[in-house]
Short mmCIF file of C-alpha atoms in Angstrom, two decimals:
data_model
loop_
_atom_site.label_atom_id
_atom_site.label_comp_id
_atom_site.label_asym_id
_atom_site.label_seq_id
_atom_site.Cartn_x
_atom_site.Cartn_y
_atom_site.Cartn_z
CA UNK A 17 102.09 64.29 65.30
CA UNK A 18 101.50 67.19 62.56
CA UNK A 19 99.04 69.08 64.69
CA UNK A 20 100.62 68.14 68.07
CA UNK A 21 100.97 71.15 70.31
CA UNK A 22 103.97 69.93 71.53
CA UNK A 23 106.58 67.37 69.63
CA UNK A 24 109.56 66.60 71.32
CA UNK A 25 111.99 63.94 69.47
CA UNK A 26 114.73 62.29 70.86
CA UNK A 27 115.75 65.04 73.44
CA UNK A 28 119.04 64.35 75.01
CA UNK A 29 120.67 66.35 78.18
CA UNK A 30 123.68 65.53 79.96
CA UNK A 31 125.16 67.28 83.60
CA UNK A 32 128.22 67.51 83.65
CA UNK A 33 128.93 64.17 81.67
CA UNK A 34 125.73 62.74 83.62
CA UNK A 35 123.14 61.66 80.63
CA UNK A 36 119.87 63.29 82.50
CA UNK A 37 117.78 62.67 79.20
CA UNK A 38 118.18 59.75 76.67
CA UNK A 39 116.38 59.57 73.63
CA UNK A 40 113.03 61.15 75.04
CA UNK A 41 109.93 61.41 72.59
CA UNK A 42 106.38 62.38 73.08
CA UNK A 43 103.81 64.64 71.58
CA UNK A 44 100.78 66.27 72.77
CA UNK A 45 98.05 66.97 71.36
CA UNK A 46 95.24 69.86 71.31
CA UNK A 47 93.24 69.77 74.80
CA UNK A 48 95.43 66.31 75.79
CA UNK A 49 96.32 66.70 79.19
CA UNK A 50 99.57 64.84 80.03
CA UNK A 51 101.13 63.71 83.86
CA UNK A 52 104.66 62.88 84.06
CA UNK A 53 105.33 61.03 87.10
CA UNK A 54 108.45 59.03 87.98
CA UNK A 55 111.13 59.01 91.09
CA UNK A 56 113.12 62.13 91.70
CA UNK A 57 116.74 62.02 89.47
CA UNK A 58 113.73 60.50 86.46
CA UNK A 59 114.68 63.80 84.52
CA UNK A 60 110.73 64.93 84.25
CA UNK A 61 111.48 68.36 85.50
CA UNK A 62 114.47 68.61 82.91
CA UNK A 63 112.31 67.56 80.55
CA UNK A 64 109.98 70.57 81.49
CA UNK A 65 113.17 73.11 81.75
CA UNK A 66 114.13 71.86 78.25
CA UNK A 67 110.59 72.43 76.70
CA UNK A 68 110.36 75.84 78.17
CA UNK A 69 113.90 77.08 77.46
CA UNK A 70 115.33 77.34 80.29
CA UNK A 71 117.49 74.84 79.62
CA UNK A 72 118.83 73.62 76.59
CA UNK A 73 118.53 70.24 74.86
CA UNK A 74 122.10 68.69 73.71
CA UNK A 75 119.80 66.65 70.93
CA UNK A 76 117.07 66.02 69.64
CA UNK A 77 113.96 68.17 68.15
CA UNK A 78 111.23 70.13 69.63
CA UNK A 79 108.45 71.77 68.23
CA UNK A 80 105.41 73.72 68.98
CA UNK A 81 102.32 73.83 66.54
CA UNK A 82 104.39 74.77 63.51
CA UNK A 83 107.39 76.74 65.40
CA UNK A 84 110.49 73.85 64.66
CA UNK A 85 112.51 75.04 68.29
CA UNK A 86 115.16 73.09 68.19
CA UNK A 87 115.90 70.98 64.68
CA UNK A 88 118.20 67.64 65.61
CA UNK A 89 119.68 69.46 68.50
CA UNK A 90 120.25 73.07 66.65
CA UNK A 91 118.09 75.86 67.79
CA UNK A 92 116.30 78.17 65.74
CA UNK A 93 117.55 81.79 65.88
CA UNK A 94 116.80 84.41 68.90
CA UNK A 95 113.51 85.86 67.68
CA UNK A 96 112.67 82.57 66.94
CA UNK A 97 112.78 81.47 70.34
CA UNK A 98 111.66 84.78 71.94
CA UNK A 99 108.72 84.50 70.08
CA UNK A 100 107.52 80.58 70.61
CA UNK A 101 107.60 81.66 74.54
CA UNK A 102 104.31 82.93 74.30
CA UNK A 103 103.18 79.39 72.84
CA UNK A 104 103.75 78.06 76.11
CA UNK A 105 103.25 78.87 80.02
CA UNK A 106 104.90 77.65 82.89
CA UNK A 107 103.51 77.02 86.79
CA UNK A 108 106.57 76.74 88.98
CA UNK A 109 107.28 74.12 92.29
CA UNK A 110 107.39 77.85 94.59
CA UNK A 111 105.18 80.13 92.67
CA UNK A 112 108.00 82.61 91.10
CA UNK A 113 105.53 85.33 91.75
CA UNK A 114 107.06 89.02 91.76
CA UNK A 115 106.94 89.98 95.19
CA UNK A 116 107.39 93.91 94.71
CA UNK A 117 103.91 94.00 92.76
CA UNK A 118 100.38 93.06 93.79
CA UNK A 119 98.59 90.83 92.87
CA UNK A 120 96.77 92.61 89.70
CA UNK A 121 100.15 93.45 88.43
CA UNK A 122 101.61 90.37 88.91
CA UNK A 123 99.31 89.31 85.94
CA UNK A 124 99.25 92.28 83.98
CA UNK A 125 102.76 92.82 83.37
CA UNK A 126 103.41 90.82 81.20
CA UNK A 127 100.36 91.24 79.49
CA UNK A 128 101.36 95.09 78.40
CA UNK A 129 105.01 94.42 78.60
CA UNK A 130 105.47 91.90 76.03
CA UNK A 131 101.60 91.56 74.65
CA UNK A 132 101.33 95.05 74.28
CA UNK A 133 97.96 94.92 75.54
CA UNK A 134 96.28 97.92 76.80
CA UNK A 135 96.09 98.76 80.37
CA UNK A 136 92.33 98.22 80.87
CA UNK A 137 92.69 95.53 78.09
CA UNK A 138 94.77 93.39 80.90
CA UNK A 139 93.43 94.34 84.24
CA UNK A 140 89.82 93.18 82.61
CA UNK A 141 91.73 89.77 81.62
CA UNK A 142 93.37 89.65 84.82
CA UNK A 143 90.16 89.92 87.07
CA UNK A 144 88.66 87.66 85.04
CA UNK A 145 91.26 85.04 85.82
CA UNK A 146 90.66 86.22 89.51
CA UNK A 147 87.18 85.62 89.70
CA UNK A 148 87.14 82.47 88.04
CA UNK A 149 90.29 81.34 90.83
CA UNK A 150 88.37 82.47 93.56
CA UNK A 151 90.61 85.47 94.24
CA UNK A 152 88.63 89.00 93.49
CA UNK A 153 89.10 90.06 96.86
CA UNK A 154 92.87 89.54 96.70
CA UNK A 155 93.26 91.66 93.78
CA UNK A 156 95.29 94.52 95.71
CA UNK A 157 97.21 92.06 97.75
CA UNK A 158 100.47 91.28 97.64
CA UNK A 159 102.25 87.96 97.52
CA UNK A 160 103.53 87.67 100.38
CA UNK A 161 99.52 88.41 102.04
CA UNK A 162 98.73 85.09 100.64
CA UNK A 163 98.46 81.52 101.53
CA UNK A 164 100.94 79.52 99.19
CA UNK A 165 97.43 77.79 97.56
CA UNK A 166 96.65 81.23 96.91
CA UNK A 167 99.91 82.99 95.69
CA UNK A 168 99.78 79.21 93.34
CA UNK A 169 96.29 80.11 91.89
CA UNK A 170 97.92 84.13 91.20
CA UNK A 171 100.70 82.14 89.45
CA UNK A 172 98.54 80.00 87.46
CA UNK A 173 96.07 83.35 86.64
CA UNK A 174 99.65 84.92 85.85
CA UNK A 175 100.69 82.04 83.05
CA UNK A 176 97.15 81.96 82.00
CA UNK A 177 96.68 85.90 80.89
CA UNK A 178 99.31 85.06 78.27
CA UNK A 179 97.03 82.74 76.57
CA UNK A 180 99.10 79.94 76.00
CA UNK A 181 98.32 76.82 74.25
CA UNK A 182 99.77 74.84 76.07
CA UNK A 183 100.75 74.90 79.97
CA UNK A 184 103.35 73.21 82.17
CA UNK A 185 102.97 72.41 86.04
CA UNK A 186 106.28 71.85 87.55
CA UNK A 187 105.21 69.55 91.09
CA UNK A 188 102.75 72.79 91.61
CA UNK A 189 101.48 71.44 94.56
CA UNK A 190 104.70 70.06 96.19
CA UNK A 191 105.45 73.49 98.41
CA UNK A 192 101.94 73.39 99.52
CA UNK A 193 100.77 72.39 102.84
CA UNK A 194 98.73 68.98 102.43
CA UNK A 195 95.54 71.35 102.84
CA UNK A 196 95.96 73.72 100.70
CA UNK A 197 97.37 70.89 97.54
CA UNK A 198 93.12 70.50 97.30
CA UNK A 199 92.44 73.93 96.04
CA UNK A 200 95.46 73.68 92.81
CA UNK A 201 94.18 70.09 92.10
CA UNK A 202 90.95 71.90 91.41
CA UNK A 203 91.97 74.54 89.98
CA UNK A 204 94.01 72.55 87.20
CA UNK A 205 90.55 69.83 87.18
CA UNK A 206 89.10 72.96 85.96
CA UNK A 207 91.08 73.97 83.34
CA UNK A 208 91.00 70.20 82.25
CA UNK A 209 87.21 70.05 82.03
CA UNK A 210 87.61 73.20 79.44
CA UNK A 211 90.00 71.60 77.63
CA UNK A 212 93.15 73.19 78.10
CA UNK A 213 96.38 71.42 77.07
CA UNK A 214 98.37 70.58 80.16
CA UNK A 215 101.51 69.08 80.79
CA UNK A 216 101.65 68.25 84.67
CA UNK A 217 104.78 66.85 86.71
CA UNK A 218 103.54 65.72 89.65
CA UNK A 219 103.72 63.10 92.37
CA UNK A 220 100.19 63.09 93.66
CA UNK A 221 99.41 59.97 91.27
CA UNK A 222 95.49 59.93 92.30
CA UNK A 223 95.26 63.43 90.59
CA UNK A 224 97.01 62.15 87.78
CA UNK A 225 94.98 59.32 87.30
CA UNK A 226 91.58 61.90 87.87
CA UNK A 227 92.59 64.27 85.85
CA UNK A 228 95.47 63.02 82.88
CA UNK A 229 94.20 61.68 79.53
CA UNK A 230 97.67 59.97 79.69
CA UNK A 231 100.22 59.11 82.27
CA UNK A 232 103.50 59.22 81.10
CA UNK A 233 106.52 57.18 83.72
CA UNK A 234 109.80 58.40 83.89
CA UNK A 235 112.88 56.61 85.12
CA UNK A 236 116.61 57.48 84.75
CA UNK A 237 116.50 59.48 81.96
CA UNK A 238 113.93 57.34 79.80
CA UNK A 239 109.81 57.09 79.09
CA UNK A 240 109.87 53.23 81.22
CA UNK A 241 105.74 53.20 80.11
CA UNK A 242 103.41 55.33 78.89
CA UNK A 243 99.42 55.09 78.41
CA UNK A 244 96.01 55.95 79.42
CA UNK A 245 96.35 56.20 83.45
CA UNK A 246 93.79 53.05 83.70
CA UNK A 247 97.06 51.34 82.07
CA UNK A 248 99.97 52.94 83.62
CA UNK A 249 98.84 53.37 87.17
CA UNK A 250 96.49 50.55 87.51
CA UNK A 251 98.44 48.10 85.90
CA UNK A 252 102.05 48.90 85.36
CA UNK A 253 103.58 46.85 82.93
CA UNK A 254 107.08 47.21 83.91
CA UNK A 255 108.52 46.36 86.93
CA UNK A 256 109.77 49.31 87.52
CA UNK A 257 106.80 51.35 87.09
CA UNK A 258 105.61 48.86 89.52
CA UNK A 259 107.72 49.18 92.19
CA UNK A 260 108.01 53.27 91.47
CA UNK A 261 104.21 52.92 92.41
CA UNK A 262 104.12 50.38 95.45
CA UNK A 263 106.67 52.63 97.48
CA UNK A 264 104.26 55.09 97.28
CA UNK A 265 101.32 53.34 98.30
CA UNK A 266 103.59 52.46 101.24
CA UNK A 267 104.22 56.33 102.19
CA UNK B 4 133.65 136.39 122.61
CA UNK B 5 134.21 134.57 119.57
CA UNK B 6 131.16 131.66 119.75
CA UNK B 7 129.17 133.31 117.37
CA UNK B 8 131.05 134.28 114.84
CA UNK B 9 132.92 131.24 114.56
CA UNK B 10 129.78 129.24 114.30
CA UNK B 11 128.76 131.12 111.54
CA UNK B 12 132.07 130.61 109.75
CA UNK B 13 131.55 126.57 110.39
CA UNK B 14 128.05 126.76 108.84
CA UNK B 15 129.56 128.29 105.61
CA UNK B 16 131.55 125.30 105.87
CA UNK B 17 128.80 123.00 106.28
CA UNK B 18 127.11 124.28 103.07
CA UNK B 19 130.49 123.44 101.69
CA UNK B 20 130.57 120.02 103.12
CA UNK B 21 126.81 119.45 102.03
CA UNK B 22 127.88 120.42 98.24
CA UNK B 23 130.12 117.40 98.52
CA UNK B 24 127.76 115.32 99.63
CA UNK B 25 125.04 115.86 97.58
CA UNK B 26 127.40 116.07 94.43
CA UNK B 27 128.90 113.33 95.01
CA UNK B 28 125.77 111.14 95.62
CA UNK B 29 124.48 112.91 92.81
CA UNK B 30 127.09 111.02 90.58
CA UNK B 31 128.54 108.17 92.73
CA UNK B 32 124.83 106.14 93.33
CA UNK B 33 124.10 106.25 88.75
CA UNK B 34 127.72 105.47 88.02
CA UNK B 35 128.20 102.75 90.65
CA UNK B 36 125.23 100.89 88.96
CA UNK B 37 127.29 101.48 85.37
CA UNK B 38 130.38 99.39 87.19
CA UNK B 39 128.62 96.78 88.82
CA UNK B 40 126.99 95.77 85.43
CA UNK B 41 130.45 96.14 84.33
CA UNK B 42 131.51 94.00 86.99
CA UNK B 43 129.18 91.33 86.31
CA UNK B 44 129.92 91.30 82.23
CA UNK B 45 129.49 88.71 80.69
CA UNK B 46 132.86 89.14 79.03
CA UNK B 47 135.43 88.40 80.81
CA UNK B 48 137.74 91.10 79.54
CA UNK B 49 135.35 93.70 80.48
CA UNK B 50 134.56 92.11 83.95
CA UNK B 51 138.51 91.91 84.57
CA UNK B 52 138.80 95.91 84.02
CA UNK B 53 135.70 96.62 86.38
CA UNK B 54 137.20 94.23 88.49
CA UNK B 55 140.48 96.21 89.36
CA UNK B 56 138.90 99.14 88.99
CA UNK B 57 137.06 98.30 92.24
CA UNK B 58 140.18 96.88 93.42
CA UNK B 59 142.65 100.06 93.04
CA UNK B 60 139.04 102.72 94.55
CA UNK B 61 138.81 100.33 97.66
CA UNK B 62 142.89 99.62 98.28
CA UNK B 63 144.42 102.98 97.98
CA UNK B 64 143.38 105.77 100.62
CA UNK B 65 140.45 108.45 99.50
CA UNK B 66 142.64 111.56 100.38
CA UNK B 67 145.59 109.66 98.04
CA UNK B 68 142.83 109.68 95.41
CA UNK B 69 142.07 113.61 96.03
CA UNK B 70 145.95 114.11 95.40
CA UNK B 71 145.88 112.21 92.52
CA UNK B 72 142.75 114.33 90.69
CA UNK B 73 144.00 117.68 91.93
CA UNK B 74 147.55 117.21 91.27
CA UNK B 75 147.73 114.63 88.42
CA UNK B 76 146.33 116.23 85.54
CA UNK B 77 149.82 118.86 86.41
CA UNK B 78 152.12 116.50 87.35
CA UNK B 79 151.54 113.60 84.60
CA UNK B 80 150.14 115.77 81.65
CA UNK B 81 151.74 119.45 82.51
CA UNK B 82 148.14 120.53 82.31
CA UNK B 83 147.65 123.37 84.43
CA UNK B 84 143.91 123.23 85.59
CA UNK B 85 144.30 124.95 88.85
CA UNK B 86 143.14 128.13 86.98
CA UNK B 87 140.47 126.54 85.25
CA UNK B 88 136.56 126.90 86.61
CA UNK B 89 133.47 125.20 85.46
CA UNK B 90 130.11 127.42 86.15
CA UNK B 91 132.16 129.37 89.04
CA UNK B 92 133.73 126.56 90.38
CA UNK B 93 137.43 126.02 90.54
CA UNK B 94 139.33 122.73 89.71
CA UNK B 95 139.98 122.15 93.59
CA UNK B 96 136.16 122.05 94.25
CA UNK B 97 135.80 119.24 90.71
CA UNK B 98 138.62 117.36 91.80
CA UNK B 99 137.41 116.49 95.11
CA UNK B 100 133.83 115.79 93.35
CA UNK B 101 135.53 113.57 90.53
CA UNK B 102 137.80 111.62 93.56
CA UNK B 103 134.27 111.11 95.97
CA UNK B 104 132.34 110.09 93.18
CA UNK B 105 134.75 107.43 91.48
CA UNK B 106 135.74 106.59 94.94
CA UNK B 107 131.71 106.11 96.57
CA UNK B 108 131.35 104.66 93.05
CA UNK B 109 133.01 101.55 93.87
CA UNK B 110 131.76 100.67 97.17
CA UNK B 111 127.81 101.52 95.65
CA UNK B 112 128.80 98.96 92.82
CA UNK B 113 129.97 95.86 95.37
CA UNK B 114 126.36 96.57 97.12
CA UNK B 115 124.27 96.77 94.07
CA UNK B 116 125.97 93.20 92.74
CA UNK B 117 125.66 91.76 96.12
CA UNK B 118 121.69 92.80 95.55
CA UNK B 119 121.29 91.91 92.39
CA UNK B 120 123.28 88.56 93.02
CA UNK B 121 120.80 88.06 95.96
CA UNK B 122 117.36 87.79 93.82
CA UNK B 123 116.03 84.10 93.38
CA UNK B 124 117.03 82.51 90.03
CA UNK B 125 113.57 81.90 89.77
CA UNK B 126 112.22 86.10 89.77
CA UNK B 127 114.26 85.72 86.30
CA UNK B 128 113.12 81.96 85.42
CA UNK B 129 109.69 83.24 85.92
CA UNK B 130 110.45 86.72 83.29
CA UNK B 131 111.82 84.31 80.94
CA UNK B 132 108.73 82.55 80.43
CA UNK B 133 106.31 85.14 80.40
CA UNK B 134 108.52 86.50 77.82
CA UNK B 135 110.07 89.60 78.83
CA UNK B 136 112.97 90.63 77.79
CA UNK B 137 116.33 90.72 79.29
CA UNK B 138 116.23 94.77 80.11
CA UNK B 139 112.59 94.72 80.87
CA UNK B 140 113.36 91.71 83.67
CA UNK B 141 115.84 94.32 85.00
CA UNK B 142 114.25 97.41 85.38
CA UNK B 143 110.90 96.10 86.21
CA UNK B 144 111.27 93.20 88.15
CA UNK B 145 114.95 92.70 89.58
CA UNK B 146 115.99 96.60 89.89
CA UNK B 147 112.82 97.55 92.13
CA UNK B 148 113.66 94.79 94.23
CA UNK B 149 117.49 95.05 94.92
CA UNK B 150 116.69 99.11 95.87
CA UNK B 151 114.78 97.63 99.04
CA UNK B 152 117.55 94.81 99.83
CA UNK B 153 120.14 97.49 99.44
CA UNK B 154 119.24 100.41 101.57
CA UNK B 155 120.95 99.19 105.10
CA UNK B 156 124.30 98.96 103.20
CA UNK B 157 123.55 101.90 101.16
CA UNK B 158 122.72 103.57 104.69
CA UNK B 159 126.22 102.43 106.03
CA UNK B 160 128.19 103.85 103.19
CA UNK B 161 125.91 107.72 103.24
CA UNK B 162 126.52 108.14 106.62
CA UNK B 163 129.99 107.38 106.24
CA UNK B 164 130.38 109.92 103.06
CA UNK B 165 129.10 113.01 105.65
CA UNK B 166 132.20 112.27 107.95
CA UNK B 167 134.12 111.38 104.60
CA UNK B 168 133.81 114.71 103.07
CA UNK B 169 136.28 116.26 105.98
CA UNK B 170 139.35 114.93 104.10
CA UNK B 171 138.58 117.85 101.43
CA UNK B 172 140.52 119.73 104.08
CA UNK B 173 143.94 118.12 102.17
CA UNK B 174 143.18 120.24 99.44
CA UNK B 175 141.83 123.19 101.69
CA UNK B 176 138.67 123.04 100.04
CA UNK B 177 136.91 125.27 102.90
CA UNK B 178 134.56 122.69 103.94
CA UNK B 179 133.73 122.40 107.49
CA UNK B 180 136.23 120.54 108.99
CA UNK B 181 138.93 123.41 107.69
CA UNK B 182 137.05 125.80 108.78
CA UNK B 183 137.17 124.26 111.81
CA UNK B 184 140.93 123.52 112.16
CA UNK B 185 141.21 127.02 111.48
CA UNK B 186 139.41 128.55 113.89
CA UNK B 187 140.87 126.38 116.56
CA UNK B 188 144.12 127.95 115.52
CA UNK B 189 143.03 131.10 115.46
CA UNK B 190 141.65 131.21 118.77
CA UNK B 191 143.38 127.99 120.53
CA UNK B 192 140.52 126.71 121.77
CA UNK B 193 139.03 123.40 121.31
CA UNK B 194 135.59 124.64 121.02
CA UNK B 195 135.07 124.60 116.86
CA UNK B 196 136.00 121.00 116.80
CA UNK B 197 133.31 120.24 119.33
CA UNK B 198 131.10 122.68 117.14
CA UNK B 199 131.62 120.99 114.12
CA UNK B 200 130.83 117.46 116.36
CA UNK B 201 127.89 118.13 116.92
CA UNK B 202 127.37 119.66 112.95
CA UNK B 203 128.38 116.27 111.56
CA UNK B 204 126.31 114.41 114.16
CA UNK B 205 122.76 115.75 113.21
CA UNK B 206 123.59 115.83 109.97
CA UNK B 207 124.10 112.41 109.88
CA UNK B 208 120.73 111.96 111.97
CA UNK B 209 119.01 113.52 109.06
CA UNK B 210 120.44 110.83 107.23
CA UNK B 211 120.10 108.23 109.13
CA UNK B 212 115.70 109.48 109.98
CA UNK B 213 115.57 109.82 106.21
CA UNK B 214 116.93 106.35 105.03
CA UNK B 215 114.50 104.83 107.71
CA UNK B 216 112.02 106.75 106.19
CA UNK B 217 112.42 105.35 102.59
CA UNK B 218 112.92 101.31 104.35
CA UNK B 219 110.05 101.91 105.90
CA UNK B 220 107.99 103.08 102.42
CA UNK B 221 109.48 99.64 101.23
CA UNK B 222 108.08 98.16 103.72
CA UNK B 223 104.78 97.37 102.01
CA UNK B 224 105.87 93.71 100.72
CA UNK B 225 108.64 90.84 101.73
#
C-alpha cells in the first residue's frame, strides 16, 4: 500500500440519493495492470470519474504515489489537485480527441501547454508515440480522417505524451466496430508487456484475462471478488460473479 | 437628368452606411462574447443582470434604442452632448454606434452561448485531464471550435445589420437610406429607392460570398 500508485479507501458516491459507490478500496501497484469488469449500473466507470477528478468522491481517501487527493472525503487544495493530474491519464469510451487540430497537435498541446515542453521537444515525443502506434503517416490528419481504432490509438498517444504513471481505459474499445476492438487490445497488450500501470474498464473479459495481472468484479456499488483473472474469471467464487459471467458467454 | 448625380449622393451615403457597419461589428462581435460569459456566470447574480440585459436589447425596438442614446444623456441627465465630437465625429454619428453595438451585442451573445453550450462535455472532460487549465480549454480548444459552429447564425444576423443600419435615418444620420428618402422628395420619383435596392442588395452579396468564404476555410475538419 505505501508505494501503491494508486490507493483508493473507502470511496463513497451517491446520485441524487442513489449510493453509486459503497465502501470501495483497492490499490495498485507499480507496472500492476488492473481490469474492472462488472454489469453496467456496477459503478466501475464512477469509480474511474472519481479517480480522475471528474467527479468527486462524497468519502473516502485517494491517493497517488505520495499526493494524499482526497483525505476521508476532504480534498486537498486547488494546486493540489491541478497538479496530481499529470500523475494520471485517461483513455475515454469515444476518444475525446480535439477535432479542430490534427493529429500532431492533438498530442502536443498539452505537452507545451501545461508541460511547458518545447515545441520540437513534443512533436519528437509525439511521433514517437506515432510510430510506435502504427500511425506516422497520419501525423497531419485530422480526427475526423480516421477510423475510430485509429483516432483511439491518437487518444492513447495523446494520454501517453504526458507521461503518466498510471493510465485509465474507460470501455476503450466499446465505440469500436468489432474489427477494429483488435488493434486497441494490442495496443494496450503492448504497453502491458513494458510494464505500464493500467487501470482498464472493460467488458471484453478474454482481454482481461490476457492481459490483467488482476481482475477486479464490480456489482452495485461494491468489489463482489477480486483476484488474479485465473481466479476471478475462471472460477468465480460468488454467485454473482458467476452469473455476471455466464450471461456473457451466452451473448 | 438627375440619375447621376443622385447616385453619387446615395454612394456618399453608402460610405455612411458602411461606417455603421463596420463600427458596429467592430464593437458588437468582442463585446457580445463579454455578455455571453456574463450570461453563463457562474453566479447567479451576475448571470441574472446579463440575463435582462439581453432581455430589454432583444424586446424593445432598435430605432427606440437610437432615441434613447441620442436623446437620453439630454433628457435624463441635462447633458447637452449634441455639440460634443469625438475625432470629428458628432454625438449623432456615436449614438447610433453605441445603440448598434449594445443592440448586435445581444443577439452575438445568445449565438456564441448556444455554441459554446453545443461542444461535447467530453472536448472539456478530455482538457481536464490532460491538465489544462480552465482559460487555456477556452481559447484553445472550445473557442476555435464554436467560431466554425457559429458562422450560419452569425451570417443571419450581418446580413441583417446592412439593411439594419437604414433606421439611422431617425436621427438623420445621412446614411443611405436618407439620402435616399431625400432625393425621392426632391425629385418625386421613385427611382433612389430602387437605387439604393440594388446598393443594399450587393452589399449584402459581399457579405453573404465572404462568410461562405470563411465556412468554407473551416471546412478542413468535422
Amino acid at each position: 500500500m505505501a508505494n501503491a500508485v494508486l490507493a483508493i479507501a473507502h470511496a463513497a458516491k451517491s446520485f441524487g440519493g442513489v449510493q453509486v459507490l459503497k465502501d470501495i478500496s483497492l490499490s495498485v501497484a507499480k507496472g500492476d495492470v488492473l481490469a474492472l469488469i462488472g454489469p453496467s449500473g456496477s459503478g466501475k466507470s464512477t469509480l474511474l470519474r472519481c479517480a480522475t477528478l471528474l467527479e468527486t468522491l462524497d468519502g473516502g481517501t485517494l491517493r497517488y504515489d505520495d499526493i494524499a487527493v482526497v483525505e476521508d472525503g476532504v480534498y486537498a487544495p486547488k494546486e493540489v489537485l491541478h497538479a496530481v493530474k499529470s500523475r494520471f491519464g485517461l483513455v475515454f469510451q469515444n476518444f475525446n480527441l480535439f477535432p479542430h487540430l490534427s493529429v500532431m497537435q492533438n498530442i502536443t498541446l498539452a505537452q507545451t501547454a501545461v508541460l511547458h515542453r518545447s515545441r520540437e521537444e513534443a512533436a519528437g515525443t509525439a511521433w514517437e508515440l506515432l510510430c510506435k502506434m502504427g500511425l506516422a503517416d497520419r501525423a497531419d490528419a485530422y480526427p475526423c480522417e480516421l477510423s475510430g481504432g485509429q483516432q483511439q490509438r491518437v487518444s492513447i498517444a495523446r494520454a501517453l505524451a504526458m507521461n503518466p504513471g498510471i493510465l485509465f481505459f474507460d470501455e476503450p474499445t466499446s465505440a469500436l466496430d468489432p474489427e477494429l476492438t483488435g488493434e486497441i487490445l494490442k495496443v494496450i497488450r503492448g504497453l502491458a508487456a513494458e510494464h505500464m500501470t493500467m487501470v482498464i474498464v472493460t467488458h471484453e473479459i478474454g482481454f482481461a484475462r490476457n492481459v490483467a495481472d488482476r481482475v477486479i468484479f464490480m456489482a452495485g456499488g461494491v468489489i463482489v471478488e477480486e483476484g488474479r483473472p485465473g481466479d476471478v474469471i475462471d472460477n468465480p467464487r460468488s454467485d454473482r460473479t458467476r452469473a455476471f459471467l455466464a450471461n456473457l458467454d451466452r451473448k | 437628368m438627375h440619375f447621376w448625380p443622385m447616385v453619387l449622393a446615395l454612394a456618399k451615403g453608402l460610405l455612411t452606411s458602411t461606417e455603421i457597419f463596420a463600427l458596429t461589428l467592430l464593437f458588437s462581435l468582442p463585446l457580445g462574447l463579454i455578455i455571453a460569459l456574463g450570461r453563463m456566470s457562474k453566479v447567479g447574480f451576475v448571470r441574472q443582470i446579463f440575463r435582462i440585459y439581453i432581455s430589454i436589447m432583444r424586446g424593445t425596438p432598435l430605432m427606440l434604442q437610437l432615441f434613447f442614446f441620442y436623446f437620453g444623456p439630454y433628457y435624463v441627465f441635462g447633458i447637452r452632448l449634441n455639440k460634443l465630437s469625438l475625432f470629428g465625429v458628432d454625438y449623432r454619428f456615436i449614438s447610433v454606434i453605441i445603440g448598434f453595438s449594445l443592440n448586435y451585442a445581444a443577439y452575438f451573445a445568445e449565438i456564441y452561448r448556444a455554441g459554446i453550450e453545443s461542444i461535447p462535455v467530453g472536448q472539456h472532460e478530455a482538457a481536464f485531464v490532460l491538465g489544462l487549465t480552465k482559460p487555456q480549454t477556452f481559447l484553445r480548444i472550445i473557442l476555435p471550435q464554436v467560431v466554425k459552429r457559429i458562422v450560419p447564425p452569425v451570417t443571419n444576423e450581418v446580413i441583417t445589420l446592412v439593411k439594419d443600419t437604414s433606421l439611422a435615418f431617425a436621427l438623420s444620420v445621412m446614411e443611405m437610406f436618407t439620402m435616399a428618402k431625400m432625393e425621392a422628395a426632391a425629385h418625386t420619383t421613385m427611382v433612389p429607392f430602387i437605387v439604393a435596392g440594388v446598393f443594399y442588395y450587393v452589399f449584402n452579396f459581399a457579405v453573404a460570398w465572404s462568410m461562405e468564404r470563411v465556412e468554407k476555410s473551416l471546412n478542413y475538419y468535422r
